[in-house]
XYZ file of C-alpha atoms in Angstrom:
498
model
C -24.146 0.773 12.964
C -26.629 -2.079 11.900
C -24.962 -4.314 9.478
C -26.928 -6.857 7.279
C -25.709 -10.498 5.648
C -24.384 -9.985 2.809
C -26.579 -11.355 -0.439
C -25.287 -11.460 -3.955
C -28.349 -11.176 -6.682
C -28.471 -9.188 -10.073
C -30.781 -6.005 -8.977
C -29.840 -3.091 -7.585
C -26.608 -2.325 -9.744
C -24.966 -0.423 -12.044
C -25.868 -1.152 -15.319
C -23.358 -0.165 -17.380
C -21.114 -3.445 -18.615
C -18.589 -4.174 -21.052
C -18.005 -7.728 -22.789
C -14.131 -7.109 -22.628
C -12.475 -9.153 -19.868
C -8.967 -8.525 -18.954
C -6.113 -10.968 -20.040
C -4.176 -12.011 -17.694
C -0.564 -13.782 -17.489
C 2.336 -14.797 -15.308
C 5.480 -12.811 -14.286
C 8.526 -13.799 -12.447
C 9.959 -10.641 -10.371
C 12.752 -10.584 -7.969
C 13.315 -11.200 -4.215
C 13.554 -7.641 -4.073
C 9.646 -7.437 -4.125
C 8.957 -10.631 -2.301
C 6.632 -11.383 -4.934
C 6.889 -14.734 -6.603
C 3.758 -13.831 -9.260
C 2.932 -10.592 -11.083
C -0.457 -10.434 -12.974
C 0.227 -8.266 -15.910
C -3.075 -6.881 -18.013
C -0.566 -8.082 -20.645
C 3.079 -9.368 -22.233
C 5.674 -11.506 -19.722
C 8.608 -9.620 -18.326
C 11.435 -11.716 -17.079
C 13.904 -9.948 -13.870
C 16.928 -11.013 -13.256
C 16.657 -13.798 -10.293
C 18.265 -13.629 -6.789
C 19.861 -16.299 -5.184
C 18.442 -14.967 -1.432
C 15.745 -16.910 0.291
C 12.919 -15.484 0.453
C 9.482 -16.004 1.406
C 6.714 -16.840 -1.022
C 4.036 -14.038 -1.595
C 1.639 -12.931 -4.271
C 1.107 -9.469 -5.942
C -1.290 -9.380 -8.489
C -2.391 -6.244 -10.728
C -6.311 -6.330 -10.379
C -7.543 -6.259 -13.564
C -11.031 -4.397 -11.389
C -8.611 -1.945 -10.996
C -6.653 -1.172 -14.542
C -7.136 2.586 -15.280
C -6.829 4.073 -18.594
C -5.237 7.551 -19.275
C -7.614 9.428 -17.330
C -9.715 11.513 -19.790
C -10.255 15.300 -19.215
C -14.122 14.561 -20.009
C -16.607 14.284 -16.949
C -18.760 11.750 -18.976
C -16.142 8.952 -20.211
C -13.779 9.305 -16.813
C -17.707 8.730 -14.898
C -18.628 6.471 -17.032
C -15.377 4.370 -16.657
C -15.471 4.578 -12.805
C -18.229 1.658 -12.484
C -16.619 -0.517 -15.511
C -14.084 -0.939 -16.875
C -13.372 -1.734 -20.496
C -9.718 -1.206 -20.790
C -7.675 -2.721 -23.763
C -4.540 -4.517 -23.269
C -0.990 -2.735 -22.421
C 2.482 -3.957 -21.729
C 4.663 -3.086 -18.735
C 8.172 -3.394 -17.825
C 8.870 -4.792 -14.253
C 12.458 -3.448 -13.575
C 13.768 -4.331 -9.927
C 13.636 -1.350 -7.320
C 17.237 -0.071 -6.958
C 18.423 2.540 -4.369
C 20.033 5.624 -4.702
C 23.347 7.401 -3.726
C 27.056 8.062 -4.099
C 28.549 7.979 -0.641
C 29.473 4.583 0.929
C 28.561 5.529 4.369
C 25.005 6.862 3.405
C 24.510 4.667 0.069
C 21.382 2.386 -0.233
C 20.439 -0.503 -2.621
C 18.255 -3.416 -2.803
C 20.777 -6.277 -2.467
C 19.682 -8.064 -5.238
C 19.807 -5.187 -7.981
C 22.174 -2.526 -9.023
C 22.928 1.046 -7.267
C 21.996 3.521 -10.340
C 21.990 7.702 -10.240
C 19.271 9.177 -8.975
C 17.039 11.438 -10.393
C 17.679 14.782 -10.221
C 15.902 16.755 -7.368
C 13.920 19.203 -9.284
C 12.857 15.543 -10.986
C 11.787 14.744 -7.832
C 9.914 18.088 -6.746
C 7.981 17.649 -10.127
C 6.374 14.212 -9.401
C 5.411 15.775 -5.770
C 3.767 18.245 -7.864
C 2.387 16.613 -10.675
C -1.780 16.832 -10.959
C -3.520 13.667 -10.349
C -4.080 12.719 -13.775
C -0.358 13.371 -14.800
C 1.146 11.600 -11.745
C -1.022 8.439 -12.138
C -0.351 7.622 -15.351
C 3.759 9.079 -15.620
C 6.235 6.022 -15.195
C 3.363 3.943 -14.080
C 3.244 1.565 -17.536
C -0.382 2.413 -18.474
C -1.946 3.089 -15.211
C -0.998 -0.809 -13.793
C -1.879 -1.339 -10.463
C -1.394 -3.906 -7.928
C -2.547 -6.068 -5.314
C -1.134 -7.924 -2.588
C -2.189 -11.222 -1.394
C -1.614 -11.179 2.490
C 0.361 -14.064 4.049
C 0.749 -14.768 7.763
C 4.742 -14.776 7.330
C 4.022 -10.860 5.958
C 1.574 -10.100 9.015
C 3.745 -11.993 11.542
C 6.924 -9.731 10.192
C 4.820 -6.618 10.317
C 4.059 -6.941 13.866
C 7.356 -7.400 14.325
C 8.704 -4.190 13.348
C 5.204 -1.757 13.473
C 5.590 -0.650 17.018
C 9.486 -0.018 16.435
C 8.695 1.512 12.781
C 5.493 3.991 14.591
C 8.109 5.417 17.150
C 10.794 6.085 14.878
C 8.529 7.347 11.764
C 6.781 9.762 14.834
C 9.689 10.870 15.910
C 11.565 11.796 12.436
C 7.815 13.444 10.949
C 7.758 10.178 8.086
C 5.475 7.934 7.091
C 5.250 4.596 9.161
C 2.985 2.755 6.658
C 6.193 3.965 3.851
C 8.734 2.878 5.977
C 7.159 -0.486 6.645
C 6.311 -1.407 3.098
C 10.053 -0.331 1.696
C 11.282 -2.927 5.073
C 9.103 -5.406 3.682
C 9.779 -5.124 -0.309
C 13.515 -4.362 -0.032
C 13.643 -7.363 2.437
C 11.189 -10.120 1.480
C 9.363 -9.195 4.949
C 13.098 -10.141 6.825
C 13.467 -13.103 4.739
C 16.539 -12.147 2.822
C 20.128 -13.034 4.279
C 20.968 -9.120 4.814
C 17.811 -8.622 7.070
C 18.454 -11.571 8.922
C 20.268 -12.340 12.351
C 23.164 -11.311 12.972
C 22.781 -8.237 10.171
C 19.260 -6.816 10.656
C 19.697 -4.459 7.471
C 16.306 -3.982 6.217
C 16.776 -1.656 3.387
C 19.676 -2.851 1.969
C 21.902 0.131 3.030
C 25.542 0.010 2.289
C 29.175 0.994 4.012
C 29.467 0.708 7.513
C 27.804 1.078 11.481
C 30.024 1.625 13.484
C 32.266 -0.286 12.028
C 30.348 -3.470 11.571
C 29.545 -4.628 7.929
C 29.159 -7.286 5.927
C 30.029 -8.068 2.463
C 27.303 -9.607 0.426
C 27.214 -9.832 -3.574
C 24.817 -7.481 -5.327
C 24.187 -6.298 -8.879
C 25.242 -3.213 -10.745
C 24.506 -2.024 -13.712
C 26.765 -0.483 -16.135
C 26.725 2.810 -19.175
C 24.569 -0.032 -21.040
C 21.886 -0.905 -19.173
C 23.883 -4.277 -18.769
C 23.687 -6.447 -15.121
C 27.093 -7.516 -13.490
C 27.666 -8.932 -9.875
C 30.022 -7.123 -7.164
C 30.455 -7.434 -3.938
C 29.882 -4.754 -1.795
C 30.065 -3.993 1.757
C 26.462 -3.431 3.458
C 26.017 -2.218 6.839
C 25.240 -4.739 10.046
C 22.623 -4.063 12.804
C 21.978 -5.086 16.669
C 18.289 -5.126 15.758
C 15.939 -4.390 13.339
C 15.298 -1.048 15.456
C 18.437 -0.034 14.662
C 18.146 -0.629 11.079
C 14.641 1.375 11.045
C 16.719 4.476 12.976
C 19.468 4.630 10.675
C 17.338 4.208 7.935
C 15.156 7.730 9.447
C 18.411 9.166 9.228
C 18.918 8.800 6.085
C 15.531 9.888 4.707
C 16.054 12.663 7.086
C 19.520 13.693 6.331
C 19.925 12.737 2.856
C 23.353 11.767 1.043
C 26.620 13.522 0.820
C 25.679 16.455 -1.552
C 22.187 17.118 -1.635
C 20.770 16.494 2.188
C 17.096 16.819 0.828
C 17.039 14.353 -1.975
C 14.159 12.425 -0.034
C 12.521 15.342 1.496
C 9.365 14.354 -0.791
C 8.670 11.646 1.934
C 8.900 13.938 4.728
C 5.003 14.774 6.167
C 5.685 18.133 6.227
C 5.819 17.936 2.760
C 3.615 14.735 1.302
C -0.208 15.157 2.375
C -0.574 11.623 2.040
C 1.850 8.208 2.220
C 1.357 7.762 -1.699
C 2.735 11.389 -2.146
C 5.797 10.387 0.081
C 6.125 6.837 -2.188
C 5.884 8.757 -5.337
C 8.767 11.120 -4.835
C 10.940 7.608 -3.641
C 10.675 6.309 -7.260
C 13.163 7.263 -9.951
C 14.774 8.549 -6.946
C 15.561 5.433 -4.032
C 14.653 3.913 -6.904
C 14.940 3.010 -10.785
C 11.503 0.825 -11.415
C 8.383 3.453 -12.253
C 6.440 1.063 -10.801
C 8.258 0.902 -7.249
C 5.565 3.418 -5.413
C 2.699 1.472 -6.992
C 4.286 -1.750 -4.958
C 4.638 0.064 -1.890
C 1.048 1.584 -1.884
C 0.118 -2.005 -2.836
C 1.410 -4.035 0.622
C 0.467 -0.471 2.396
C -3.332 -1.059 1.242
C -3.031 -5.512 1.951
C -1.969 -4.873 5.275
C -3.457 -2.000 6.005
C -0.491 -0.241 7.249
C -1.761 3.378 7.195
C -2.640 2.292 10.829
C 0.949 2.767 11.940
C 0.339 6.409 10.674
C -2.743 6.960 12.257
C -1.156 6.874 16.157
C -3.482 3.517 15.967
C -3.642 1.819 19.688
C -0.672 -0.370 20.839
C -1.577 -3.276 22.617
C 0.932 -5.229 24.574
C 1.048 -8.210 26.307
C 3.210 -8.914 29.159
C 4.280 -11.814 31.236
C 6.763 -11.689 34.373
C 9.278 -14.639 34.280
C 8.794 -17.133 36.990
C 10.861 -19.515 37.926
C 12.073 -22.765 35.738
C 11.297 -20.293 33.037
C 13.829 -20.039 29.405
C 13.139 -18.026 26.624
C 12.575 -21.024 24.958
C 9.324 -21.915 26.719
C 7.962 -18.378 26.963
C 8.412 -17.921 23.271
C 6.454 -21.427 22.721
C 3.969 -20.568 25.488
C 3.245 -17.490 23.694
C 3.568 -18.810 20.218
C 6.703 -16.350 19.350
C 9.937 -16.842 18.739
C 13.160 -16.170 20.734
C 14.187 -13.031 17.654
C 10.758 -11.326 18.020
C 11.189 -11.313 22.105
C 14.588 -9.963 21.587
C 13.219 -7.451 19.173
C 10.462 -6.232 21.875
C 12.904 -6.630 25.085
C 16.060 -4.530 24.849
C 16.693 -5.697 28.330
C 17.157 -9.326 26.771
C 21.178 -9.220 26.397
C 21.126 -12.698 27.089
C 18.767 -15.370 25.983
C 19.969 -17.818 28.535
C 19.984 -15.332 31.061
C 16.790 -14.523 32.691
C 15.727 -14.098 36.043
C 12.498 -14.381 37.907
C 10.125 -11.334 37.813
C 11.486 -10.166 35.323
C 8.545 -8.899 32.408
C 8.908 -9.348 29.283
C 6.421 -8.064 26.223
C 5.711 -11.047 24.215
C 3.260 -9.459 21.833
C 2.722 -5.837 20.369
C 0.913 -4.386 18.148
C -1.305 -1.604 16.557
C -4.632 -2.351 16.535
C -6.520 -1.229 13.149
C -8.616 2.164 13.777
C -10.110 1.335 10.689
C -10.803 5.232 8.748
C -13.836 4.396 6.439
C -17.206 3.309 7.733
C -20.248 1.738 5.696
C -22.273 4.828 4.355
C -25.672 3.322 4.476
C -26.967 1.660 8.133
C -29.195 -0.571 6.509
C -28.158 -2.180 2.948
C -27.527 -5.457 1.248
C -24.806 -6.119 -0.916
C -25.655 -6.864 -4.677
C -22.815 -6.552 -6.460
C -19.131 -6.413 -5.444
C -15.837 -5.066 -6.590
C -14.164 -7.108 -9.468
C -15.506 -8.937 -12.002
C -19.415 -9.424 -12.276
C -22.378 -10.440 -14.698
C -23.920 -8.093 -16.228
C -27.481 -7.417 -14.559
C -29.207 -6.533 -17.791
C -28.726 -9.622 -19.563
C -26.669 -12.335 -17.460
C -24.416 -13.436 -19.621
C -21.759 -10.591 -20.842
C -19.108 -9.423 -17.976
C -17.213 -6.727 -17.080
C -15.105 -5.297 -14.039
C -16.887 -3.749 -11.448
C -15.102 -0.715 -9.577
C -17.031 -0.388 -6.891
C -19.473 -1.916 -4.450
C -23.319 -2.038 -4.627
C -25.510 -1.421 -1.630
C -28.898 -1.569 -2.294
C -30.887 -0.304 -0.029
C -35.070 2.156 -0.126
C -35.143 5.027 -2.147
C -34.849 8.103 0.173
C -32.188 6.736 2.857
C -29.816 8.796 3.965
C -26.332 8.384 2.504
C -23.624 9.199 5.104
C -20.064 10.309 4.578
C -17.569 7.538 4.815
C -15.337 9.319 6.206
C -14.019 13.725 7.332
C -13.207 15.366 4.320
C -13.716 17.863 1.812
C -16.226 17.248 -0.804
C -14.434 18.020 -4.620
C -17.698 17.135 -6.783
C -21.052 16.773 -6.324
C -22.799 16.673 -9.958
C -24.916 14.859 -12.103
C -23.807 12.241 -14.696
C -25.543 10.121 -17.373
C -23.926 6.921 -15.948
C -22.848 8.339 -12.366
C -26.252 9.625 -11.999
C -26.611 12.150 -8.808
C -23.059 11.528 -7.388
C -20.854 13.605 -5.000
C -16.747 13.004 -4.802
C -15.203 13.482 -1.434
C -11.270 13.633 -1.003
C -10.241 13.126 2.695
C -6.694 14.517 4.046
C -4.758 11.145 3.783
C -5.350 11.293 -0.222
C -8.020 8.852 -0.865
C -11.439 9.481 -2.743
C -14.351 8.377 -1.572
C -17.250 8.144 -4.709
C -21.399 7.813 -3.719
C -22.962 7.553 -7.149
C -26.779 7.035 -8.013
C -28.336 9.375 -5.646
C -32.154 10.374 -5.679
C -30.937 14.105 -4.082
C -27.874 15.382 -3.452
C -27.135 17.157 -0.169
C -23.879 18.522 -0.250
C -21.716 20.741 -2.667
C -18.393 20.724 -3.761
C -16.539 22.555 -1.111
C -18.635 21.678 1.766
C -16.541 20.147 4.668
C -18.362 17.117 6.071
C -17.533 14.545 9.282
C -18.099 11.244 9.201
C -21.453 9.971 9.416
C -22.573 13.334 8.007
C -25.679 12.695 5.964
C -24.485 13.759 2.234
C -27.417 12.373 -0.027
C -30.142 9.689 -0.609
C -30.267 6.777 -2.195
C -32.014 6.863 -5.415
C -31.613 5.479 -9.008
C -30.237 7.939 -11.385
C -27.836 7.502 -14.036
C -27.051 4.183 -15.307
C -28.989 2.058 -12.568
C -31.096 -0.966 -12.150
C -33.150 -0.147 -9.206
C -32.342 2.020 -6.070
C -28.940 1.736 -4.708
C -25.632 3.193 -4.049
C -22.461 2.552 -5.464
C -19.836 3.466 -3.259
C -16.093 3.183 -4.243
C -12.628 4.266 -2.646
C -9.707 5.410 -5.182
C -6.199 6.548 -4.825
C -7.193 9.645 -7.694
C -10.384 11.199 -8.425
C -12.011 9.147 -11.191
C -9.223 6.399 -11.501
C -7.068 4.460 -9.759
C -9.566 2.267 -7.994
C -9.473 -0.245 -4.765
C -11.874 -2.682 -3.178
C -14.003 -1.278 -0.370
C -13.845 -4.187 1.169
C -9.867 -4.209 1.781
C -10.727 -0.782 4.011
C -14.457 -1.377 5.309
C -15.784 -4.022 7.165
C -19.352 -4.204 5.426
């Protein structure tokens, strides 16, 4: 597919603006998240700190991405899509806390408290909720967030991903879910329960076999009020291990009620942010905890690990004069991560010649959306923007421009069912298109529409042509990815290469 430079200039876009522009402040969160800021479209909410090392990262709410309640009229949730105009709200930012009575199947984030879970119908009703209803219940206003990849968060994800797609496979879960909870519960293997010698990723309590380790954590008491234990939290050979046993519980459940996480099973989510939705309120407390997950899932692009994306390994056969030492330097790795990919490695200063070792894996990205224009320019991106009309007043942007000649074929970004296909005083000609892992795909602005709701279309099948219509500056499309039909909104460029 021809690609072409990308050019910012005021033609070609939307045109409908607002002057409002988001305020945004700082947050302090806990390790829990491995966050160290949280953009909030408003107020400052203080957790309660950990004393675990963790590494530095950044989640941000978008302010491009800030939904209000999703309105059961076609012409203000359309007209919303391309900008937004959203007033100020306030969140709470509570800590994610696991679930569970019994010591020897008992989880919780090892900085935060263990609390009672919700109740399972509870949970059965946020699997079930309609979109509008599940995006904005617990969810503080509709906030949404945004990760700010780090090479400590990729490096960490390689790390686990080819362990995390085997197990997640094999126990019919979500890899992208599994990785994300490793990372947030953790601090991506930063904090001192996921590292050497304890490898517990998820915080899980009691005992493996007998090996544990007791580490102070918070609980909370009849009042709401913080106090510090210590507990006993299970020890690992490897981080594999920790992923298994962690399977097993989302498989097996907790003494009493063996299905309390059977929202995350695929069986019975359709999509990864189905399976994180039924998690909160029951592995965890904060309403906010799926929106987290989805976040890092989207960042790193984890959905991948889902996908049976390609494994790519490389090898190297131990010669002689060899250690561990040099191969992880030669291969820039470290000794842990070769141990992690070698179970044959019982002993790092025991290695013998021809021996092969994989010193890298990892999934490549089969990347699911594809530009739906083969010829376009770029006018206007996701996020904040000028308006076109009179280049001064701004507004947030929640989609991407591509201008391109009236009359050229508009292809589907990617196989899926197509929900609406309408016309719109702002949208103009536009046609919705939900595809199977839960994400929306909008193409507004159309000269002709080809399709209808409830056609089935492949990608690259031709679905419209660019025109004009609606609320439009000159011929163009404006093509935008959501997590909800009509809200919940995410940069095309974190999931297409344009």
């Amino acid at each position: 597919m021809k690609k072409v430079k990308r050019v910012i200039v005021t033609m070609a876009t939307c045109g409908l603006l607002s002057n409002a522009l988001l305020p945004i402040v700082q947050t302090s969160v806990s390790y829990a998240e491995e966050i160290s800021s949280l953009e909030l479209e408003s107020g400052q909410v203080q957790s309660e700190e950990s004393t675990t090392p963790t590494e530095s990262s950044t989640v941000e709410e978008s302010s491009s991405v800030v939904e209000s309640t999703e309105s059961t009229e076609e012409s203000s949730t359309e007209s919303s899509a391309i900008e937004s105009s959203t007033t100020s709200s306030t969140s709470t930012s509570s800590v994610p806390s696991s679930t569970g009575t019994s010591t020897s199947s008992t989880t919780t984030s090892s900085s935060t408290a263990s609390v009672k879970p919700a109740k399972p119908q509870e949970q059965a009703e946020q699997v079930e909720k309609s979109e509008a209803q599940r995006d904005s219940a617990g969810d503080s206003a509709g906030i949404s967030y945004k990760i700010t990849k780090t090479f400590e968060g990729e490096e960490f994800i390689k790390l686990i991903g080819k362990d995390a797609q085997q197990v997640a496979k094999k126990n019919g879960i979500y890899a992208s879910v599994m990785i994300a909870q490793a990372a947030l519960e953790s601090g991506y293997g930063n904090s001192l329960l996921a590292s050497a010698p304890h490898y517990n990723l998820f915080g899980i309590k009691g005992s493996n076999g007998g090996k544990s380790v007791s580490m102070p954590t918070l609980e909370e008491n009849a009042s709401g009020d913080m106090y510090q234990i210590r507990s006993n939290f299970r020890s690992y050979d490897s981080y594999k291990d920790s992923l298994e046993d962690y399977a097993k519980l989302l498989k097996g459940g907790i003494s009493g009620n063996e299905k309390i996480y059977a929202g995350t099973w695929r069986e019975n989510a359709k999509s990864y942010r189905e399976a994180t939705r039924s998690l909160t309120g029951v592995y965890a407390t904060d309403s906010s905890y799926h929106k987290k997950l989805n976040a890092i899932i989207v960042a790193y692009k984890l959905t991948q690990y889902d996908n049976g994306g390609r494994v790519e390994e490389v090898k190297y056969a131990v010669k002689s004069g060899d250690t561990l030492e040099l191969i992880a330097k030669e291969h820039e790795t470290t000794i842990e991560e070769l141990k992690q990919l070698n179970e044959a490695i019982a002993n790092v200063n025991v290695i013998h010649p021809g021996e092969v070792y994989i010193v890298k894996a990892e999934v490549k990205d089969e990347q699911e959306f594809d530009v739906p224009l083969d010829n376009y320019e770029v006018t206007s991106g996701y996020g904040t923007r000028t308006n076109p009309s009179d280049g001064v007043s701004t507004a947030e942007h929640r989609g991407i421009d591509l201008a391109a000649d009236t009359g050229v074929e508009i292809l589907a970004s990617a196989k899926g069912v197509v929900v609406e296909s309408g016309f719109n005083s702002s949208a103009g000609q536009y046609v919705i298109i939900e595809h199977a892992d839960g994400y929306f795909t909008s193409y507004f602005h159309q000269s002709k529409r080809l399709v209808e709701t409830g056609a089935e279309v492949e990608q690259g099948d031709v679905i419209g042509l660019v025109g004009s219509t609606g609320d439009s500056t000159g011929p163009h499309l404006h093509f935008a990815i959501s997590e909800s039909k009509w809200s919940d909104y995410l940069d095309p460029e974190e999931l297409v290469t344009f």
